[in-house]
């Protein structure tokens, strides 16, 4: 298909995001997802942290206080998606944690359901019950 074979990516490593308040973001991702601080520091006058979980999912955050409430102009990543084993439990936990949902009810796709909410920096997060909206077998490769 391609003249030069593409790079073979084995696993998604991390996502880097600017945050307005590092402590608030660490608290949110810890409270909602159980992410723990892996590393935290200061580099060239920028405070940063890496948080993650036991499944090797990591978020890297750089504090950018001046960016609070500034809207992007142009292309942007609209959200990131995560999968849970127990969607009903997820919905209950989000309500128990007082996480404000973007839509009052889960979004029903033809083979899966998703719930959307915002983190303290207005990054949209999607949690789904099945990979790829239910169209992807999680135990089968894309090839």
Short mmCIF file of N, CA, C and O in Angstrom, two decimals, residues 7-139:
data_model
loop_
_atom_site.label_atom_id
_atom_site.label_comp_id
_atom_site.label_asym_id
_atom_site.label_seq_id
_atom_site.Cartn_x
_atom_site.Cartn_y
_atom_site.Cartn_z
N UNK A 7 5.83 3.69 10.33
CA UNK A 7 6.32 3.41 11.68
C UNK A 7 5.34 2.50 12.38
O UNK A 7 4.13 2.64 12.24
N UNK A 8 5.84 1.58 13.17
CA UNK A 8 4.97 0.68 13.93
C UNK A 8 4.91 1.18 15.37
O UNK A 8 5.87 1.07 16.11
N UNK A 9 3.77 1.75 15.74
CA UNK A 9 3.55 2.25 17.09
C UNK A 9 2.98 1.11 17.93
O UNK A 9 2.00 0.49 17.54
N UNK A 10 3.57 0.86 19.08
CA UNK A 10 3.15 -0.26 19.92
C UNK A 10 2.11 0.12 20.96
O UNK A 10 1.24 -0.65 21.30
N UNK A 11 2.21 1.34 21.49
CA UNK A 11 1.29 1.75 22.56
C UNK A 11 1.28 3.28 22.63
O UNK A 11 2.27 3.93 22.31
N UNK A 12 0.16 3.84 23.02
CA UNK A 12 0.06 5.28 23.23
C UNK A 12 0.76 5.59 24.55
O UNK A 12 0.44 5.02 25.58
N UNK A 13 1.73 6.50 24.53
CA UNK A 13 2.55 6.77 25.71
C UNK A 13 1.92 7.80 26.64
O UNK A 13 1.70 7.54 27.80
N UNK A 14 1.66 9.00 26.14
CA UNK A 14 1.14 10.06 27.01
C UNK A 14 0.52 11.16 26.17
O UNK A 14 0.67 11.19 24.96
N UNK A 15 -0.16 12.06 26.84
CA UNK A 15 -0.66 13.28 26.22
C UNK A 15 -0.11 14.45 27.03
O UNK A 15 -0.12 14.42 28.26
N UNK A 16 0.38 15.46 26.34
CA UNK A 16 0.91 16.66 26.96
C UNK A 16 -0.17 17.74 26.89
O UNK A 16 -0.76 17.95 25.85
N UNK A 17 -0.42 18.40 28.01
CA UNK A 17 -1.44 19.45 28.02
C UNK A 17 -1.00 20.61 28.88
O UNK A 17 -0.35 20.43 29.91
N UNK A 18 -1.30 21.81 28.42
CA UNK A 18 -1.10 23.01 29.23
C UNK A 18 -2.26 23.12 30.20
O UNK A 18 -3.42 22.88 29.81
N UNK A 19 -1.97 23.47 31.44
CA UNK A 19 -3.02 23.64 32.45
C UNK A 19 -2.84 24.99 33.13
O UNK A 19 -1.72 25.49 33.26
N UNK A 20 -3.94 25.58 33.57
CA UNK A 20 -3.88 26.89 34.22
C UNK A 20 -3.38 26.78 35.66
O UNK A 20 -2.66 27.65 36.14
N UNK A 21 -3.76 25.71 36.34
CA UNK A 21 -3.40 25.53 37.75
C UNK A 21 -2.97 24.08 37.94
O UNK A 21 -3.80 23.17 37.90
N UNK A 22 -1.68 23.86 38.15
CA UNK A 22 -1.14 22.50 38.24
C UNK A 22 -1.77 21.71 39.38
O UNK A 22 -2.19 20.57 39.19
N UNK A 23 -1.87 22.30 40.57
CA UNK A 23 -2.44 21.58 41.72
C UNK A 23 -3.90 21.21 41.48
O UNK A 23 -4.32 20.10 41.80
N UNK A 24 -4.67 22.13 40.94
CA UNK A 24 -6.09 21.86 40.66
C UNK A 24 -6.23 20.70 39.67
O UNK A 24 -7.07 19.83 39.83
N UNK A 25 -5.38 20.68 38.66
CA UNK A 25 -5.44 19.62 37.64
C UNK A 25 -4.99 18.28 38.22
O UNK A 25 -5.61 17.24 37.94
N UNK A 26 -3.93 18.28 39.02
CA UNK A 26 -3.48 17.04 39.67
C UNK A 26 -4.59 16.49 40.57
O UNK A 26 -4.88 15.30 40.56
N UNK A 27 -5.24 17.36 41.32
CA UNK A 27 -6.32 16.95 42.21
C UNK A 27 -7.48 16.36 41.41
O UNK A 27 -8.02 15.32 41.75
N UNK A 28 -7.87 17.00 40.32
CA UNK A 28 -8.99 16.53 39.49
C UNK A 28 -8.70 15.14 38.93
O UNK A 28 -9.51 14.22 39.06
N UNK A 29 -7.55 14.96 38.29
CA UNK A 29 -7.24 13.68 37.68
C UNK A 29 -6.99 12.59 38.73
O UNK A 29 -7.25 11.42 38.48
N UNK A 30 -6.55 12.97 39.90
CA UNK A 30 -6.42 12.02 41.00
C UNK A 30 -7.78 11.61 41.53
O UNK A 30 -8.06 10.42 41.72
N UNK A 31 -8.65 12.59 41.75
CA UNK A 31 -9.98 12.33 42.33
C UNK A 31 -10.86 11.55 41.36
O UNK A 31 -11.54 10.60 41.75
N UNK A 32 -10.85 11.92 40.09
CA UNK A 32 -11.75 11.30 39.12
C UNK A 32 -11.20 9.97 38.59
O UNK A 32 -11.94 9.00 38.46
N UNK A 33 -9.90 9.91 38.30
CA UNK A 33 -9.32 8.72 37.66
C UNK A 33 -8.34 7.94 38.54
O UNK A 33 -7.85 6.90 38.12
N UNK A 34 -8.03 8.46 39.72
CA UNK A 34 -7.07 7.77 40.57
C UNK A 34 -5.64 7.93 40.09
O UNK A 34 -4.76 7.19 40.52
N UNK A 35 -5.37 8.89 39.20
CA UNK A 35 -4.01 9.11 38.72
C UNK A 35 -3.15 9.61 39.87
O UNK A 35 -3.56 10.45 40.66
N UNK A 36 -1.95 9.09 39.94
CA UNK A 36 -0.99 9.49 40.97
C UNK A 36 0.16 10.25 40.32
O UNK A 36 0.45 10.06 39.14
N UNK A 37 0.82 11.08 41.10
CA UNK A 37 1.97 11.82 40.60
C UNK A 37 3.12 10.83 40.38
O UNK A 37 3.51 10.10 41.28
N UNK A 38 3.65 10.83 39.16
CA UNK A 38 4.80 10.01 38.81
C UNK A 38 6.07 10.84 38.97
O UNK A 38 7.07 10.38 39.49
N UNK A 39 5.99 12.09 38.51
CA UNK A 39 7.09 13.03 38.59
C UNK A 39 6.52 14.43 38.65
O UNK A 39 5.45 14.69 38.10
N UNK A 40 7.24 15.33 39.28
CA UNK A 40 6.82 16.73 39.34
C UNK A 40 8.09 17.57 39.41
O UNK A 40 9.09 17.14 39.98
N UNK A 41 8.06 18.74 38.80
CA UNK A 41 9.27 19.54 38.81
C UNK A 41 9.11 20.92 38.21
O UNK A 41 8.00 21.38 37.93
N UNK A 42 10.25 21.54 38.00
CA UNK A 42 10.35 22.88 37.43
C UNK A 42 11.42 22.83 36.35
O UNK A 42 12.54 22.38 36.61
N UNK A 43 11.06 23.24 35.14
CA UNK A 43 12.00 23.24 34.03
C UNK A 43 11.90 24.57 33.31
O UNK A 43 10.83 24.92 32.82
N UNK A 44 12.98 25.29 33.26
CA UNK A 44 13.04 26.60 32.60
C UNK A 44 11.85 27.46 33.02
O UNK A 44 11.07 27.93 32.21
N UNK A 45 11.68 27.62 34.29
CA UNK A 45 10.64 28.43 34.95
C UNK A 45 9.20 27.93 34.70
O UNK A 45 8.25 28.66 34.93
N UNK A 46 9.05 26.70 34.20
CA UNK A 46 7.72 26.13 33.99
C UNK A 46 7.52 24.97 34.95
O UNK A 46 8.30 24.01 34.96
N UNK A 47 6.44 25.04 35.75
CA UNK A 47 6.09 23.94 36.64
C UNK A 47 5.41 22.86 35.81
O UNK A 47 4.62 23.16 34.92
N UNK A 48 5.73 21.61 36.10
CA UNK A 48 5.18 20.50 35.33
C UNK A 48 4.97 19.29 36.23
O UNK A 48 5.54 19.19 37.32
N UNK A 49 4.14 18.37 35.75
CA UNK A 49 3.91 17.12 36.46
C UNK A 49 3.51 16.05 35.45
O UNK A 49 2.94 16.34 34.40
N UNK A 50 3.85 14.81 35.80
CA UNK A 50 3.37 13.65 35.06
C UNK A 50 2.53 12.85 36.04
O UNK A 50 2.98 12.56 37.15
N UNK A 51 1.30 12.55 35.64
CA UNK A 51 0.41 11.72 36.47
C UNK A 51 0.04 10.49 35.65
O UNK A 51 0.01 10.54 34.42
N UNK A 52 -0.24 9.40 36.35
CA UNK A 52 -0.59 8.19 35.62
C UNK A 52 -1.26 7.17 36.52
O UNK A 52 -1.48 7.40 37.71
N UNK A 53 -1.57 6.02 35.90
CA UNK A 53 -2.22 4.95 36.65
C UNK A 53 -1.50 3.63 36.44
O UNK A 53 -0.50 3.56 35.73
N UNK A 54 -2.01 2.58 37.02
CA UNK A 54 -1.35 1.27 36.96
C UNK A 54 -1.42 0.64 35.58
O UNK A 54 -0.77 -0.38 35.33
N UNK A 55 -2.19 1.21 34.66
CA UNK A 55 -2.28 0.69 33.31
C UNK A 55 -1.36 1.43 32.35
O UNK A 55 -1.51 1.34 31.13
N UNK A 56 -0.42 2.18 32.90
CA UNK A 56 0.56 2.94 32.10
C UNK A 56 -0.08 3.99 31.20
O UNK A 56 0.38 4.23 30.09
N UNK A 57 -1.14 4.62 31.70
CA UNK A 57 -1.72 5.77 31.02
C UNK A 57 -1.17 7.01 31.71
O UNK A 57 -1.25 7.12 32.93
N UNK A 58 -0.62 7.93 30.94
CA UNK A 58 0.03 9.10 31.53
C UNK A 58 -0.46 10.40 30.90
O UNK A 58 -0.70 10.46 29.70
N UNK A 59 -0.59 11.40 31.73
CA UNK A 59 -0.82 12.77 31.29
C UNK A 59 0.35 13.60 31.77
O UNK A 59 0.74 13.52 32.94
N UNK A 60 0.91 14.40 30.89
CA UNK A 60 1.97 15.34 31.25
C UNK A 60 1.34 16.73 31.23
O UNK A 60 0.66 17.10 30.27
N UNK A 61 1.54 17.46 32.30
CA UNK A 61 0.92 18.78 32.41
C UNK A 61 1.98 19.85 32.65
O UNK A 61 2.84 19.68 33.51
N UNK A 62 1.91 20.92 31.88
CA UNK A 62 2.76 22.09 32.08
C UNK A 62 1.85 23.24 32.52
O UNK A 62 0.83 23.49 31.88
N UNK A 63 2.22 23.90 33.60
CA UNK A 63 1.39 25.00 34.09
C UNK A 63 1.60 26.23 33.21
O UNK A 63 2.72 26.66 32.96
N UNK A 64 0.50 26.79 32.75
CA UNK A 64 0.48 27.98 31.92
C UNK A 64 -0.66 28.86 32.40
O UNK A 64 -1.75 28.88 31.84
N UNK A 65 -0.43 29.56 33.51
CA UNK A 65 -1.48 30.37 34.15
C UNK A 65 -2.06 31.43 33.22
O UNK A 65 -3.25 31.71 33.25
N UNK A 66 -1.22 32.03 32.38
CA UNK A 66 -1.70 33.10 31.48
C UNK A 66 -2.66 32.57 30.42
O UNK A 66 -3.38 33.35 29.80
N UNK A 67 -2.71 31.27 30.23
CA UNK A 67 -3.58 30.70 29.20
C UNK A 67 -5.01 30.48 29.64
O UNK A 67 -5.86 30.14 28.82
N UNK A 68 -5.31 30.70 30.92
CA UNK A 68 -6.67 30.46 31.42
C UNK A 68 -7.67 31.32 30.67
O UNK A 68 -7.48 32.51 30.49
N UNK A 69 -8.73 30.69 30.19
CA UNK A 69 -9.85 31.35 29.49
C UNK A 69 -9.48 31.94 28.13
O UNK A 69 -10.25 32.72 27.59
N UNK A 70 -8.33 31.59 27.57
CA UNK A 70 -7.99 32.02 26.22
C UNK A 70 -8.44 30.93 25.26
O UNK A 70 -8.06 29.77 25.41
N UNK A 71 -9.26 31.28 24.29
CA UNK A 71 -9.77 30.31 23.33
C UNK A 71 -8.74 30.09 22.22
O UNK A 71 -8.06 31.02 21.79
N UNK A 72 -8.66 28.83 21.74
CA UNK A 72 -7.80 28.52 20.60
C UNK A 72 -8.40 29.14 19.35
O UNK A 72 -9.61 29.22 19.21
N UNK A 73 -7.54 29.52 18.44
CA UNK A 73 -7.99 30.00 17.14
C UNK A 73 -7.46 29.01 16.11
O UNK A 73 -6.27 28.93 15.88
N UNK A 74 -8.34 28.24 15.53
CA UNK A 74 -7.90 27.29 14.53
C UNK A 74 -8.05 25.86 14.98
O UNK A 74 -8.90 25.53 15.81
N UNK A 75 -7.22 25.00 14.45
CA UNK A 75 -7.31 23.57 14.73
C UNK A 75 -6.91 23.27 16.16
O UNK A 75 -6.02 23.90 16.72
N UNK A 76 -7.58 22.28 16.75
CA UNK A 76 -7.26 21.87 18.11
C UNK A 76 -7.71 20.44 18.31
O UNK A 76 -8.51 19.91 17.54
N UNK A 77 -7.18 19.79 19.33
CA UNK A 77 -7.68 18.47 19.72
C UNK A 77 -8.97 18.72 20.47
O UNK A 77 -8.99 19.47 21.44
N UNK A 78 -10.07 18.13 20.02
CA UNK A 78 -11.38 18.44 20.60
C UNK A 78 -11.66 17.68 21.89
O UNK A 78 -12.40 18.15 22.74
N UNK A 79 -11.10 16.48 22.03
CA UNK A 79 -11.28 15.71 23.27
C UNK A 79 -10.34 14.52 23.25
O UNK A 79 -9.74 14.22 22.22
N UNK A 80 -10.23 13.84 24.39
CA UNK A 80 -9.55 12.55 24.39
C UNK A 80 -10.49 11.53 25.01
O UNK A 80 -11.32 11.86 25.83
N UNK A 81 -10.38 10.29 24.54
CA UNK A 81 -11.31 9.25 24.94
C UNK A 81 -10.65 8.16 25.75
O UNK A 81 -9.51 7.79 25.49
N UNK A 82 -11.38 7.66 26.72
CA UNK A 82 -10.93 6.60 27.61
C UNK A 82 -12.01 5.51 27.64
O UNK A 82 -13.18 5.78 27.41
N UNK A 83 -11.61 4.29 27.96
CA UNK A 83 -12.53 3.16 28.02
C UNK A 83 -12.60 2.65 29.45
O UNK A 83 -11.57 2.56 30.13
N UNK A 84 -13.80 2.30 29.90
CA UNK A 84 -13.98 1.69 31.21
C UNK A 84 -14.66 0.33 31.03
O UNK A 84 -15.35 0.10 30.04
N UNK A 85 -14.44 -0.56 31.99
CA UNK A 85 -15.08 -1.88 31.95
C UNK A 85 -16.54 -1.83 32.37
O UNK A 85 -17.37 -2.57 31.86
N UNK A 86 -16.86 -0.96 33.33
CA UNK A 86 -18.21 -0.90 33.90
C UNK A 86 -18.77 0.52 33.72
O UNK A 86 -18.54 1.40 34.54
N UNK A 87 -19.52 0.71 32.63
CA UNK A 87 -20.03 2.04 32.28
C UNK A 87 -21.02 2.56 33.31
O UNK A 87 -21.00 3.73 33.67
N UNK A 88 -21.90 1.69 33.80
CA UNK A 88 -22.89 2.12 34.80
C UNK A 88 -22.20 2.61 36.07
O UNK A 88 -22.59 3.62 36.65
N UNK A 89 -21.18 1.88 36.52
CA UNK A 89 -20.41 2.28 37.69
C UNK A 89 -19.71 3.61 37.44
O UNK A 89 -19.65 4.47 38.31
N UNK A 90 -19.20 3.79 36.24
CA UNK A 90 -18.55 5.05 35.85
C UNK A 90 -19.53 6.21 35.99
O UNK A 90 -19.21 7.25 36.56
N UNK A 91 -20.74 6.04 35.46
CA UNK A 91 -21.75 7.10 35.54
C UNK A 91 -22.07 7.43 37.00
O UNK A 91 -22.15 8.60 37.37
N UNK A 92 -22.23 6.41 37.82
CA UNK A 92 -22.51 6.62 39.25
C UNK A 92 -21.38 7.37 39.93
O UNK A 92 -21.61 8.29 40.71
N UNK A 93 -20.14 6.96 39.63
CA UNK A 93 -18.97 7.60 40.25
C UNK A 93 -18.87 9.07 39.85
O UNK A 93 -18.58 9.93 40.68
N UNK A 94 -19.09 9.36 38.57
CA UNK A 94 -19.02 10.75 38.11
C UNK A 94 -20.04 11.62 38.85
O UNK A 94 -19.75 12.74 39.25
N UNK A 95 -21.26 11.09 39.02
CA UNK A 95 -22.29 11.83 39.76
C UNK A 95 -21.90 11.99 41.22
O UNK A 95 -22.03 13.07 41.80
N UNK A 96 -21.38 10.92 41.82
CA UNK A 96 -20.94 10.96 43.22
C UNK A 96 -19.80 11.96 43.42
O UNK A 96 -19.72 12.64 44.45
N UNK A 97 -18.93 12.10 42.40
CA UNK A 97 -17.81 13.04 42.47
C UNK A 97 -18.21 14.46 42.05
O UNK A 97 -17.37 15.35 41.99
N UNK A 98 -19.50 14.66 41.74
CA UNK A 98 -20.01 15.97 41.30
C UNK A 98 -19.30 16.51 40.06
O UNK A 98 -19.05 17.70 39.94
N UNK A 99 -18.98 15.60 39.14
CA UNK A 99 -18.37 16.01 37.87
C UNK A 99 -19.49 16.50 36.97
O UNK A 99 -20.47 15.79 36.75
N UNK A 100 -19.35 17.72 36.46
CA UNK A 100 -20.38 18.31 35.61
C UNK A 100 -20.27 17.74 34.20
O UNK A 100 -19.23 17.87 33.55
N UNK A 101 -21.33 17.08 33.76
CA UNK A 101 -21.35 16.46 32.44
C UNK A 101 -21.68 17.50 31.37
O UNK A 101 -22.43 18.44 31.60
N UNK A 102 -21.12 17.30 30.17
CA UNK A 102 -21.42 18.18 29.03
C UNK A 102 -22.86 17.97 28.60
O UNK A 102 -23.58 18.92 28.31
N UNK A 103 -23.31 16.71 28.56
CA UNK A 103 -24.69 16.36 28.23
C UNK A 103 -25.26 15.64 29.44
O UNK A 103 -24.58 14.85 30.08
N UNK A 104 -26.50 15.90 29.77
CA UNK A 104 -27.11 15.31 30.97
C UNK A 104 -27.13 13.79 30.96
O UNK A 104 -26.99 13.16 32.00
N UNK A 105 -27.32 13.22 29.79
CA UNK A 105 -27.41 11.77 29.66
C UNK A 105 -26.27 11.27 28.78
O UNK A 105 -25.73 12.03 27.97
N UNK A 106 -25.90 9.98 28.90
CA UNK A 106 -24.88 9.43 28.00
C UNK A 106 -25.31 9.56 26.54
O UNK A 106 -26.50 9.53 26.23
N UNK A 107 -24.34 9.72 25.67
CA UNK A 107 -24.60 9.76 24.23
C UNK A 107 -24.66 8.32 23.75
O UNK A 107 -23.76 7.53 24.01
N UNK A 108 -25.75 7.97 23.07
CA UNK A 108 -25.96 6.62 22.57
C UNK A 108 -25.47 6.55 21.13
O UNK A 108 -26.05 7.18 20.24
N UNK A 109 -24.39 5.81 20.92
CA UNK A 109 -23.94 5.53 19.56
C UNK A 109 -24.54 4.18 19.16
O UNK A 109 -25.14 3.50 19.98
N UNK A 110 -24.39 3.78 17.92
CA UNK A 110 -25.09 2.57 17.51
C UNK A 110 -24.58 1.31 18.20
O UNK A 110 -25.32 0.35 18.34
N UNK A 111 -23.34 1.29 18.69
CA UNK A 111 -22.82 0.08 19.35
C UNK A 111 -22.21 0.35 20.72
O UNK A 111 -21.60 -0.54 21.30
N UNK A 112 -22.33 1.57 21.22
CA UNK A 112 -21.70 1.91 22.49
C UNK A 112 -22.31 3.18 23.05
O UNK A 112 -23.04 3.89 22.36
N UNK A 113 -22.01 3.44 24.32
CA UNK A 113 -22.43 4.69 24.96
C UNK A 113 -21.19 5.45 25.43
O UNK A 113 -20.18 4.83 25.78
N UNK A 114 -21.31 6.78 25.45
CA UNK A 114 -20.23 7.62 25.93
C UNK A 114 -20.79 8.71 26.81
O UNK A 114 -21.93 9.15 26.65
N UNK A 115 -19.96 9.16 27.74
CA UNK A 115 -20.27 10.30 28.58
C UNK A 115 -19.15 11.31 28.39
O UNK A 115 -17.98 10.93 28.24
N UNK A 116 -19.50 12.59 28.34
CA UNK A 116 -18.53 13.65 28.12
C UNK A 116 -18.56 14.63 29.30
O UNK A 116 -19.63 14.96 29.80
N UNK A 117 -17.38 15.09 29.70
CA UNK A 117 -17.27 16.11 30.74
C UNK A 117 -16.00 16.90 30.54
O UNK A 117 -15.15 16.54 29.72
N UNK A 118 -15.88 18.01 31.27
CA UNK A 118 -14.73 18.91 31.13
C UNK A 118 -13.86 18.82 32.38
O UNK A 118 -14.37 18.70 33.49
N UNK A 119 -12.55 18.94 32.17
CA UNK A 119 -11.64 19.04 33.31
C UNK A 119 -11.56 20.52 33.72
O UNK A 119 -12.21 21.38 33.10
N UNK A 120 -10.79 20.87 34.74
CA UNK A 120 -10.73 22.28 35.18
C UNK A 120 -10.20 23.25 34.14
O UNK A 120 -10.39 24.46 34.26
N UNK A 121 -9.55 22.75 33.09
CA UNK A 121 -8.99 23.59 32.03
C UNK A 121 -9.87 23.61 30.78
O UNK A 121 -9.48 24.10 29.74
N UNK A 122 -11.06 23.03 30.90
CA UNK A 122 -12.03 22.92 29.80
C UNK A 122 -11.60 21.95 28.71
O UNK A 122 -12.06 22.05 27.57
N UNK A 123 -10.72 20.99 29.03
CA UNK A 123 -10.45 19.91 28.10
C UNK A 123 -11.61 18.93 28.20
O UNK A 123 -12.02 18.54 29.29
N UNK A 124 -12.14 18.55 27.04
CA UNK A 124 -13.27 17.62 27.02
C UNK A 124 -12.73 16.18 27.09
O UNK A 124 -11.81 15.82 26.37
N UNK A 125 -13.34 15.39 27.96
CA UNK A 125 -12.97 13.99 28.15
C UNK A 125 -14.18 13.14 27.80
O UNK A 125 -15.30 13.43 28.22
N UNK A 126 -13.95 12.09 27.03
CA UNK A 126 -15.00 11.13 26.69
C UNK A 126 -14.67 9.80 27.36
O UNK A 126 -13.55 9.31 27.24
N UNK A 127 -15.63 9.23 28.04
CA UNK A 127 -15.48 7.87 28.57
C UNK A 127 -16.51 7.00 27.88
O UNK A 127 -17.70 7.33 27.86
N UNK A 128 -16.02 5.91 27.29
CA UNK A 128 -16.88 4.99 26.54
C UNK A 128 -16.84 3.61 27.16
O UNK A 128 -15.91 3.26 27.88
N UNK A 129 -17.85 2.83 26.80
CA UNK A 129 -17.89 1.47 27.30
C UNK A 129 -17.21 0.48 26.36
O UNK A 129 -16.87 -0.62 26.77
N UNK A 130 -16.99 0.87 25.10
CA UNK A 130 -16.36 -0.02 24.13
C UNK A 130 -15.40 0.77 23.25
O UNK A 130 -15.71 1.89 22.85
N UNK A 131 -14.24 0.19 22.92
CA UNK A 131 -13.30 0.89 22.03
C UNK A 131 -13.90 1.18 20.67
O UNK A 131 -14.69 0.38 20.14
N UNK A 132 -13.55 2.32 20.09
CA UNK A 132 -13.99 2.67 18.74
C UNK A 132 -15.49 2.73 18.58
O UNK A 132 -16.02 2.43 17.52
N UNK A 133 -16.20 3.12 19.63
CA UNK A 133 -17.65 3.20 19.56
C UNK A 133 -18.33 1.85 19.43
O UNK A 133 -19.46 1.76 18.97
N UNK A 134 -17.61 0.79 19.80
CA UNK A 134 -18.17 -0.55 19.71
C UNK A 134 -17.86 -1.23 18.39
O UNK A 134 -18.23 -2.37 18.17
N UNK A 135 -17.18 -0.51 17.49
CA UNK A 135 -16.88 -1.07 16.17
C UNK A 135 -15.56 -1.83 16.15
O UNK A 135 -15.25 -2.52 15.19
N UNK A 136 -14.76 -1.67 17.21
CA UNK A 136 -13.43 -2.28 17.25
C UNK A 136 -13.41 -3.38 18.29
O UNK A 136 -13.82 -3.19 19.43
N UNK A 137 -12.90 -4.53 17.89
CA UNK A 137 -12.68 -5.62 18.84
C UNK A 137 -11.38 -5.30 19.57
O UNK A 137 -10.32 -5.22 18.94
N UNK A 138 -11.44 -5.08 20.88
CA UNK A 138 -10.23 -4.67 21.61
C UNK A 138 -9.12 -5.72 21.60
O UNK A 138 -7.99 -5.43 21.93
N UNK A 139 -9.46 -6.96 21.21
CA UNK A 139 -8.47 -8.03 21.20
C UNK A 139 -7.98 -8.34 19.79
O UNK A 139 -7.33 -9.33 19.55
#
